[in-house]
Amino acid sequence: MGPPGAGKGTQAGPVKKAYKMAHISTGDILRENVRSCTELGAAAKRYMDAGSLVPDSLIIEMMESRLNEEDASEGFMLDGFPRTVAQATALDELLEKMGSRIDAAILIEVDDDVVIRRLTSRRVCSACGAIYNAIAHKTKVDGVCDNCSGPVIQRDDDAESVIRHRLSVYHDETAPLMDYYEKAGKLRRVDGLGPVDGVLSCLVSMKN
Ligand code: AMP
């Protein structure tokens, strides 16, 4: 968990490698649906473009089918889900039916002004999803992904006005989840302000 731009996607790559668990990002699944013009993608697009949340019913149905895929049976890391208390409750019910549970909810904490600075300069590869930064982590060739040579772009929802809206959605709808997981004794907090490697060591030492 954490505001947009906290570093959830950036940290997920190495954590997934270290623990060989499925990385399930609702944002990535939705963007893939938009790209391949599915019914879900068509329904979700206008919410995503506006920086608003896609309705819970669509997200919960999508996650029910994703969590039943083979690669999730040995453990998984959720990224960008749940984002509302209704999603968290539905997730707990779903996992109980599957004989599973969430071990921990990790909150990466970052202030709003840092989020705005980071996201307005964030760039992503539209082919492989690699994340860059126009100031701090540029591609070797302008606009071309170092990993796969795909096109590196700015996400439409990383425009400043959309970021401000996403932050207010986060504070109103997602921040109450901290209470939900704190009461369940599952909340772990990590300072997301340091360098990527420092945040990663905190995450990794939590697991041990
Ligand atoms: P992200 O890549 O996690 O920042 O997600 C991008 C966009 O996808 C969000 O701004 C929402 O419009 C939508 N989205 C992703 N995850 C969820 C979720 N759990 N609930 C509702 N909308 C979501």
PDB file of C-alpha atoms and ligand atoms in Angstrom:
ATOM      1  CA  MET A   1       0.000   0.000   0.000  1.00  0.00           C
ATOM      2  CA  GLY A   2       0.977   3.608  -0.351  1.00  0.00           C
ATOM      3  CA  PRO A   3       0.069   6.696  -2.360  1.00  0.00           C
ATOM      4  CA  PRO A   4       0.594   6.744  -6.114  1.00  0.00           C
ATOM      5  CA  GLY A   5       4.328   7.187  -6.694  1.00  0.00           C
ATOM      6  CA  ALA A   6       5.338   5.692  -3.330  1.00  0.00           C
ATOM      7  CA  GLY A   7       7.489   3.143  -5.164  1.00  0.00           C
ATOM      8  CA  LYS A   8       5.210   0.093  -4.993  1.00  0.00           C
ATOM      9  CA  GLY A   9       5.860  -0.954  -8.597  1.00  0.00           C
ATOM     10  CA  THR A  10       9.595  -0.175  -8.344  1.00  0.00           C
ATOM     11  CA  GLN A  11      10.029  -2.324  -5.220  1.00  0.00           C
ATOM     12  CA  ALA A  12       7.805  -5.121  -6.505  1.00  0.00           C
ATOM     13  CA  GLY A  13      10.335  -6.211  -9.184  1.00  0.00           C
ATOM     14  CA  PRO A  14      13.240  -7.139  -6.864  1.00  0.00           C
ATOM     15  CA  VAL A  15      10.952  -8.434  -4.090  1.00  0.00           C
ATOM     16  CA  LYS A  16       9.274 -10.756  -6.575  1.00  0.00           C
ATOM     17  CA  LYS A  17      12.681 -12.043  -7.717  1.00  0.00           C
ATOM     18  CA  ALA A  18      13.902 -12.548  -4.140  1.00  0.00           C
ATOM     19  CA  TYR A  19      10.833 -14.465  -2.982  1.00  0.00           C
ATOM     20  CA  LYS A  20       9.620 -16.015  -6.240  1.00  0.00           C
ATOM     21  CA  MET A  21       6.051 -15.022  -5.598  1.00  0.00           C
ATOM     22  CA  ALA A  22       3.454 -13.806  -8.072  1.00  0.00           C
ATOM     23  CA  HIS A  23       3.318 -10.008  -8.407  1.00  0.00           C
ATOM     24  CA  ILE A  24      -0.280  -9.009  -9.000  1.00  0.00           C
ATOM     25  CA  SER A  25      -0.761  -5.346  -9.900  1.00  0.00           C
ATOM     26  CA  THR A  26      -4.352  -4.287 -10.534  1.00  0.00           C
ATOM     27  CA  GLY A  27      -3.129  -1.201 -12.429  1.00  0.00           C
ATOM     28  CA  ASP A  28      -1.040  -3.401 -14.787  1.00  0.00           C
ATOM     29  CA  ILE A  29      -3.927  -5.828 -15.360  1.00  0.00           C
ATOM     30  CA  LEU A  30      -6.291  -2.941 -16.106  1.00  0.00           C
ATOM     31  CA  ARG A  31      -3.811  -1.237 -18.486  1.00  0.00           C
ATOM     32  CA  GLU A  32      -3.361  -4.563 -20.311  1.00  0.00           C
ATOM     33  CA  ASN A  33      -7.157  -4.829 -20.656  1.00  0.00           C
ATOM     34  CA  VAL A  34      -7.321  -1.295 -22.050  1.00  0.00           C
ATOM     35  CA  ARG A  35      -4.531  -2.089 -24.549  1.00  0.00           C
ATOM     36  CA  SER A  36      -6.201  -5.258 -25.748  1.00  0.00           C
ATOM     37  CA  CYS A  37      -9.653  -3.594 -25.924  1.00  0.00           C
ATOM     38  CA  THR A  38     -11.495  -6.039 -23.660  1.00  0.00           C
ATOM     39  CA  GLU A  39     -14.913  -5.295 -22.203  1.00  0.00           C
ATOM     40  CA  LEU A  40     -13.282  -4.703 -18.803  1.00  0.00           C
ATOM     41  CA  GLY A  41     -10.743  -2.350 -20.384  1.00  0.00           C
ATOM     42  CA  ALA A  42     -13.520  -0.332 -22.044  1.00  0.00           C
ATOM     43  CA  ALA A  43     -15.426  -0.077 -18.757  1.00  0.00           C
ATOM     44  CA  ALA A  44     -12.323   0.895 -16.736  1.00  0.00           C
ATOM     45  CA  LYS A  45     -10.661   3.382 -19.090  1.00  0.00           C
ATOM     46  CA  ARG A  46     -12.624   6.531 -18.273  1.00  0.00           C
ATOM     47  CA  TYR A  47     -12.029   6.076 -14.530  1.00  0.00           C
ATOM     48  CA  MET A  48      -8.329   5.463 -15.074  1.00  0.00           C
ATOM     49  CA  ASP A  49      -7.902   8.464 -17.368  1.00  0.00           C
ATOM     50  CA  ALA A  50      -9.552  10.665 -14.747  1.00  0.00           C
ATOM     51  CA  GLY A  51      -7.419   9.206 -11.929  1.00  0.00           C
ATOM     52  CA  SER A  52     -10.546   7.873 -10.184  1.00  0.00           C
ATOM     53  CA  LEU A  53     -11.074   4.392  -8.827  1.00  0.00           C
ATOM     54  CA  VAL A  54     -12.610   1.743 -11.050  1.00  0.00           C
ATOM     55  CA  PRO A  55     -15.820   0.475  -9.374  1.00  0.00           C
ATOM     56  CA  ASP A  56     -15.262  -2.147  -6.655  1.00  0.00           C
ATOM     57  CA  SER A  57     -17.501  -4.740  -8.339  1.00  0.00           C
ATOM     58  CA  LEU A  58     -15.307  -4.824 -11.489  1.00  0.00           C
ATOM     59  CA  ILE A  59     -12.068  -4.971  -9.500  1.00  0.00           C
ATOM     60  CA  ILE A  60     -13.253  -7.688  -7.127  1.00  0.00           C
ATOM     61  CA  GLU A  61     -14.450  -9.908  -9.973  1.00  0.00           C
ATOM     62  CA  MET A  62     -11.159  -9.372 -11.832  1.00  0.00           C
ATOM     63  CA  MET A  63      -9.121 -10.256  -8.731  1.00  0.00           C
ATOM     64  CA  GLU A  64     -11.189 -13.325  -7.946  1.00  0.00           C
ATOM     65  CA  SER A  65     -10.247 -14.788 -11.290  1.00  0.00           C
ATOM     66  CA  ARG A  66      -6.579 -13.639 -11.033  1.00  0.00           C
ATOM     67  CA  LEU A  67      -6.048 -15.130  -7.560  1.00  0.00           C
ATOM     68  CA  ASN A  68      -7.302 -18.473  -8.803  1.00  0.00           C
ATOM     69  CA  GLU A  69      -4.565 -18.684 -11.432  1.00  0.00           C
ATOM     70  CA  GLU A  70      -1.866 -21.311 -10.938  1.00  0.00           C
ATOM     71  CA  ASP A  71       1.040 -18.941 -10.163  1.00  0.00           C
ATOM     72  CA  ALA A  72      -0.779 -17.460  -7.145  1.00  0.00           C
ATOM     73  CA  SER A  73      -1.083 -20.797  -5.354  1.00  0.00           C
ATOM     74  CA  GLU A  74       2.392 -20.540  -3.739  1.00  0.00           C
ATOM     75  CA  GLY A  75       2.015 -16.987  -2.483  1.00  0.00           C
ATOM     76  CA  PHE A  76       1.538 -13.575  -4.011  1.00  0.00           C
ATOM     77  CA  MET A  77       2.245  -9.898  -3.545  1.00  0.00           C
ATOM     78  CA  LEU A  78      -0.651  -7.541  -4.280  1.00  0.00           C
ATOM     79  CA  ASP A  79       0.186  -4.104  -5.657  1.00  0.00           C
ATOM     80  CA  GLY A  80      -2.502  -1.424  -5.870  1.00  0.00           C
ATOM     81  CA  PHE A  81      -5.146  -3.685  -4.347  1.00  0.00           C
ATOM     82  CA  PRO A  82      -7.131  -3.451  -2.135  1.00  0.00           C
ATOM     83  CA  ARG A  83      -7.758   0.282  -2.441  1.00  0.00           C
ATOM     84  CA  THR A  84     -11.044   0.568  -0.537  1.00  0.00           C
ATOM     85  CA  VAL A  85     -12.368  -1.004   2.639  1.00  0.00           C
ATOM     86  CA  ALA A  86     -15.003  -2.820   0.522  1.00  0.00           C
ATOM     87  CA  GLN A  87     -12.204  -4.373  -1.564  1.00  0.00           C
ATOM     88  CA  ALA A  88     -10.278  -5.387   1.580  1.00  0.00           C
ATOM     89  CA  THR A  89     -13.350  -7.071   3.055  1.00  0.00           C
ATOM     90  CA  ALA A  90     -14.083  -8.861  -0.223  1.00  0.00           C
ATOM     91  CA  LEU A  91     -10.432  -9.977  -0.410  1.00  0.00           C
ATOM     92  CA  ASP A  92     -10.542 -11.448   3.096  1.00  0.00           C
ATOM     93  CA  GLU A  93     -13.751 -13.321   2.258  1.00  0.00           C
ATOM     94  CA  LEU A  94     -12.345 -14.605  -0.999  1.00  0.00           C
ATOM     95  CA  LEU A  95      -9.091 -15.781   0.598  1.00  0.00           C
ATOM     96  CA  GLU A  96     -10.955 -17.475   3.414  1.00  0.00           C
ATOM     97  CA  LYS A  97     -12.924 -19.467   0.821  1.00  0.00           C
ATOM     98  CA  MET A  98      -9.605 -20.416  -0.794  1.00  0.00           C
ATOM     99  CA  GLY A  99      -8.081 -21.442   2.559  1.00  0.00           C
ATOM    100  CA  SER A 100      -5.551 -18.613   2.361  1.00  0.00           C
ATOM    101  CA  ARG A 101      -4.930 -15.237   4.011  1.00  0.00           C
ATOM    102  CA  ILE A 102      -2.951 -11.993   3.866  1.00  0.00           C
ATOM    103  CA  ASP A 103       0.178 -12.165   6.089  1.00  0.00           C
ATOM    104  CA  ALA A 104       1.024  -8.466   6.050  1.00  0.00           C
ATOM    105  CA  ALA A 105      -0.053  -5.156   4.562  1.00  0.00           C
ATOM    106  CA  ILE A 106       3.068  -3.113   3.854  1.00  0.00           C
ATOM    107  CA  LEU A 107       2.564   0.635   3.730  1.00  0.00           C
ATOM    108  CA  ILE A 108       5.243   2.649   1.907  1.00  0.00           C
ATOM    109  CA  GLU A 109       4.975   6.165   3.352  1.00  0.00           C
ATOM    110  CA  VAL A 110       5.790   9.222   1.218  1.00  0.00           C
ATOM    111  CA  ASP A 111       4.620  12.857   1.488  1.00  0.00           C
ATOM    112  CA  ASP A 112       2.356  14.375  -1.166  1.00  0.00           C
ATOM    113  CA  ASP A 113       4.911  16.910  -2.446  1.00  0.00           C
ATOM    114  CA  VAL A 114       7.421  14.105  -3.082  1.00  0.00           C
ATOM    115  CA  VAL A 115       4.732  12.127  -4.917  1.00  0.00           C
ATOM    116  CA  ILE A 116       4.012  15.061  -7.222  1.00  0.00           C
ATOM    117  CA  ARG A 117       7.710  15.580  -7.955  1.00  0.00           C
ATOM    118  CA  ARG A 118       8.277  11.896  -8.617  1.00  0.00           C
ATOM    119  CA  LEU A 119       5.223  11.255 -10.775  1.00  0.00           C
ATOM    120  CA  THR A 120       5.496  14.266 -13.038  1.00  0.00           C
ATOM    121  CA  SER A 121       8.965  12.978 -13.998  1.00  0.00           C
ATOM    122  CA  ARG A 122       8.040   9.253 -14.067  1.00  0.00           C
ATOM    123  CA  ARG A 123       8.340   7.512 -17.436  1.00  0.00           C
ATOM    124  CA  VAL A 124       7.340   3.907 -18.199  1.00  0.00           C
ATOM    125  CA  CYS A 125       8.026   1.439 -20.971  1.00  0.00           C
ATOM    126  CA  SER A 126       4.686   0.746 -22.616  1.00  0.00           C
ATOM    127  CA  ALA A 127       5.936  -2.674 -23.745  1.00  0.00           C
ATOM    128  CA  CYS A 128       7.522  -4.246 -20.626  1.00  0.00           C
ATOM    129  CA  GLY A 129       6.433  -1.871 -17.839  1.00  0.00           C
ATOM    130  CA  ALA A 130      10.009  -0.895 -16.772  1.00  0.00           C
ATOM    131  CA  ILE A 131       9.961   2.323 -14.758  1.00  0.00           C
ATOM    132  CA  TYR A 132      12.296   5.282 -15.412  1.00  0.00           C
ATOM    133  CA  ASN A 133      12.572   8.865 -14.231  1.00  0.00           C
ATOM    134  CA  ALA A 134      13.180  11.807 -16.581  1.00  0.00           C
ATOM    135  CA  ILE A 135      15.570  13.357 -14.012  1.00  0.00           C
ATOM    136  CA  ALA A 136      17.043  10.646 -11.813  1.00  0.00           C
ATOM    137  CA  HIS A 137      16.921   7.473 -13.923  1.00  0.00           C
ATOM    138  CA  LYS A 138      16.948   8.238 -17.647  1.00  0.00           C
ATOM    139  CA  THR A 139      16.959   5.689 -20.443  1.00  0.00           C
ATOM    140  CA  LYS A 140      20.287   5.388 -22.296  1.00  0.00           C
ATOM    141  CA  VAL A 141      18.591   6.406 -25.557  1.00  0.00           C
ATOM    142  CA  ASP A 142      15.880   9.040 -25.217  1.00  0.00           C
ATOM    143  CA  GLY A 143      12.401   7.420 -25.294  1.00  0.00           C
ATOM    144  CA  VAL A 144      13.709   3.872 -25.776  1.00  0.00           C
ATOM    145  CA  CYS A 145      13.572   1.182 -23.065  1.00  0.00           C
ATOM    146  CA  ASP A 146      16.991  -0.128 -21.889  1.00  0.00           C
ATOM    147  CA  ASN A 147      15.495  -3.605 -21.305  1.00  0.00           C
ATOM    148  CA  CYS A 148      13.372  -4.291 -24.369  1.00  0.00           C
ATOM    149  CA  SER A 149      13.780  -1.294 -26.744  1.00  0.00           C
ATOM    150  CA  GLY A 150      10.032  -0.587 -26.365  1.00  0.00           C
ATOM    151  CA  PRO A 151       8.683   2.999 -26.367  1.00  0.00           C
ATOM    152  CA  VAL A 152       9.151   4.850 -23.065  1.00  0.00           C
ATOM    153  CA  ILE A 153       6.289   7.259 -22.396  1.00  0.00           C
ATOM    154  CA  GLN A 154       4.608   9.357 -19.721  1.00  0.00           C
ATOM    155  CA  ARG A 155       1.401   7.731 -18.450  1.00  0.00           C
ATOM    156  CA  ASP A 156      -1.676   9.896 -19.177  1.00  0.00           C
ATOM    157  CA  ASP A 157      -2.591   9.731 -15.486  1.00  0.00           C
ATOM    158  CA  ASP A 158       0.837  11.144 -14.491  1.00  0.00           C
ATOM    159  CA  ALA A 159      -0.204  14.666 -15.588  1.00  0.00           C
ATOM    160  CA  GLU A 160      -0.051  16.982 -12.540  1.00  0.00           C
ATOM    161  CA  SER A 161      -3.823  17.716 -12.343  1.00  0.00           C
ATOM    162  CA  VAL A 162      -4.594  13.991 -12.492  1.00  0.00           C
ATOM    163  CA  ILE A 163      -1.920  13.235  -9.868  1.00  0.00           C
ATOM    164  CA  ARG A 164      -3.507  15.741  -7.466  1.00  0.00           C
ATOM    165  CA  HIS A 165      -6.866  14.052  -7.970  1.00  0.00           C
ATOM    166  CA  ARG A 166      -5.340  10.567  -7.465  1.00  0.00           C
ATOM    167  CA  LEU A 167      -3.789  11.788  -4.214  1.00  0.00           C
ATOM    168  CA  SER A 168      -7.118  13.066  -2.917  1.00  0.00           C
ATOM    169  CA  VAL A 169      -8.755   9.748  -3.884  1.00  0.00           C
ATOM    170  CA  TYR A 170      -5.958   7.990  -1.980  1.00  0.00           C
ATOM    171  CA  HIS A 171      -6.473  10.063   1.171  1.00  0.00           C
ATOM    172  CA  ASP A 172     -10.268   9.720   1.067  1.00  0.00           C
ATOM    173  CA  GLU A 173     -10.728   6.112   0.010  1.00  0.00           C
ATOM    174  CA  THR A 174      -7.518   4.149   0.490  1.00  0.00           C
ATOM    175  CA  ALA A 175      -5.971   5.666   3.633  1.00  0.00           C
ATOM    176  CA  PRO A 176      -8.824   4.268   5.815  1.00  0.00           C
ATOM    177  CA  LEU A 177      -7.417   0.830   4.992  1.00  0.00           C
ATOM    178  CA  MET A 178      -4.489   1.568   7.324  1.00  0.00           C
ATOM    179  CA  ASP A 179      -6.909   1.331  10.220  1.00  0.00           C
ATOM    180  CA  TYR A 180      -8.392  -1.842   8.813  1.00  0.00           C
ATOM    181  CA  TYR A 181      -5.007  -3.595   8.682  1.00  0.00           C
ATOM    182  CA  GLU A 182      -3.727  -1.999  11.896  1.00  0.00           C
ATOM    183  CA  LYS A 183      -6.711  -3.439  13.786  1.00  0.00           C
ATOM    184  CA  ALA A 184      -5.990  -6.830  12.209  1.00  0.00           C
ATOM    185  CA  GLY A 185      -2.358  -6.527  13.473  1.00  0.00           C
ATOM    186  CA  LYS A 186      -1.045  -6.774   9.899  1.00  0.00           C
ATOM    187  CA  LEU A 187       0.130  -3.260   9.083  1.00  0.00           C
ATOM    188  CA  ARG A 188       3.889  -2.755   8.544  1.00  0.00           C
ATOM    189  CA  ARG A 189       5.198   0.741   7.785  1.00  0.00           C
ATOM    190  CA  VAL A 190       8.255   1.539   5.656  1.00  0.00           C
ATOM    191  CA  ASP A 191       9.712   4.997   5.017  1.00  0.00           C
ATOM    192  CA  GLY A 192       9.577   5.415   1.232  1.00  0.00           C
ATOM    193  CA  LEU A 193      11.715   8.570   1.130  1.00  0.00           C
ATOM    194  CA  GLY A 194      15.173   7.014   1.025  1.00  0.00           C
ATOM    195  CA  PRO A 195      17.007   5.565  -1.977  1.00  0.00           C
ATOM    196  CA  VAL A 196      15.383   2.594  -3.760  1.00  0.00           C
ATOM    197  CA  ASP A 197      17.938   0.130  -2.287  1.00  0.00           C
ATOM    198  CA  GLY A 198      17.406   1.387   1.274  1.00  0.00           C
ATOM    199  CA  VAL A 199      13.626   0.970   1.032  1.00  0.00           C
ATOM    200  CA  LEU A 200      14.181  -2.470  -0.434  1.00  0.00           C
ATOM    201  CA  SER A 201      16.421  -3.588   2.473  1.00  0.00           C
ATOM    202  CA  CYS A 202      13.689  -2.510   4.912  1.00  0.00           C
ATOM    203  CA  LEU A 203      11.101  -4.522   3.013  1.00  0.00           C
ATOM    204  CA  VAL A 204      13.317  -7.574   2.833  1.00  0.00           C
ATOM    205  CA  SER A 205      14.302  -7.440   6.510  1.00  0.00           C
ATOM    206  CA  MET A 206      10.605  -7.310   7.422  1.00  0.00           C
ATOM    207  CA  LYS A 207      10.049 -10.677   5.856  1.00  0.00           C
ATOM    208  CA  ASN A 208      12.950 -12.317   7.754  1.00  0.00           C
TER     209      ASN A 208
HETATM  210  P1  AMP B   1      -1.938   2.166 -10.493  1.00  0.00           P
HETATM  211  O1  AMP B   1      -1.088   1.690 -11.605  1.00  0.00           O
HETATM  212  O2  AMP B   1      -1.978   1.208  -9.321  1.00  0.00           O
HETATM  213  O3  AMP B   1      -1.609   3.585 -10.079  1.00  0.00           O
HETATM  214  O4  AMP B   1      -3.448   2.209 -11.046  1.00  0.00           O
HETATM  215  C1  AMP B   1      -3.811   3.021 -12.146  1.00  0.00           C
HETATM  216  C2  AMP B   1      -5.312   3.248 -12.140  1.00  0.00           C
HETATM  217  O5  AMP B   1      -6.011   1.998 -12.247  1.00  0.00           O
HETATM  218  C3  AMP B   1      -5.874   3.877 -10.858  1.00  0.00           C
HETATM  219  O6  AMP B   1      -5.764   5.300 -10.862  1.00  0.00           O
HETATM  220  C4  AMP B   1      -7.328   3.421 -10.917  1.00  0.00           C
HETATM  221  O7  AMP B   1      -8.065   4.151 -11.883  1.00  0.00           O
HETATM  222  C5  AMP B   1      -7.188   2.002 -11.450  1.00  0.00           C
HETATM  223  N1  AMP B   1      -7.014   1.017 -10.345  1.00  0.00           N
HETATM  224  C6  AMP B   1      -5.908   0.252 -10.088  1.00  0.00           C
HETATM  225  N2  AMP B   1      -6.117  -0.539  -9.015  1.00  0.00           N
HETATM  226  C7  AMP B   1      -7.373  -0.269  -8.586  1.00  0.00           C
HETATM  227  C8  AMP B   1      -8.156  -0.749  -7.509  1.00  0.00           C
HETATM  228  N3  AMP B   1      -7.690  -1.666  -6.641  1.00  0.00           N
HETATM  229  N4  AMP B   1      -9.412  -0.233  -7.353  1.00  0.00           N
HETATM  230  C9  AMP B   1      -9.910   0.688  -8.219  1.00  0.00           C
HETATM  231  N5  AMP B   1      -9.213   1.189  -9.258  1.00  0.00           N
HETATM  232  C10 AMP B   1      -7.952   0.716  -9.452  1.00  0.00           C
END
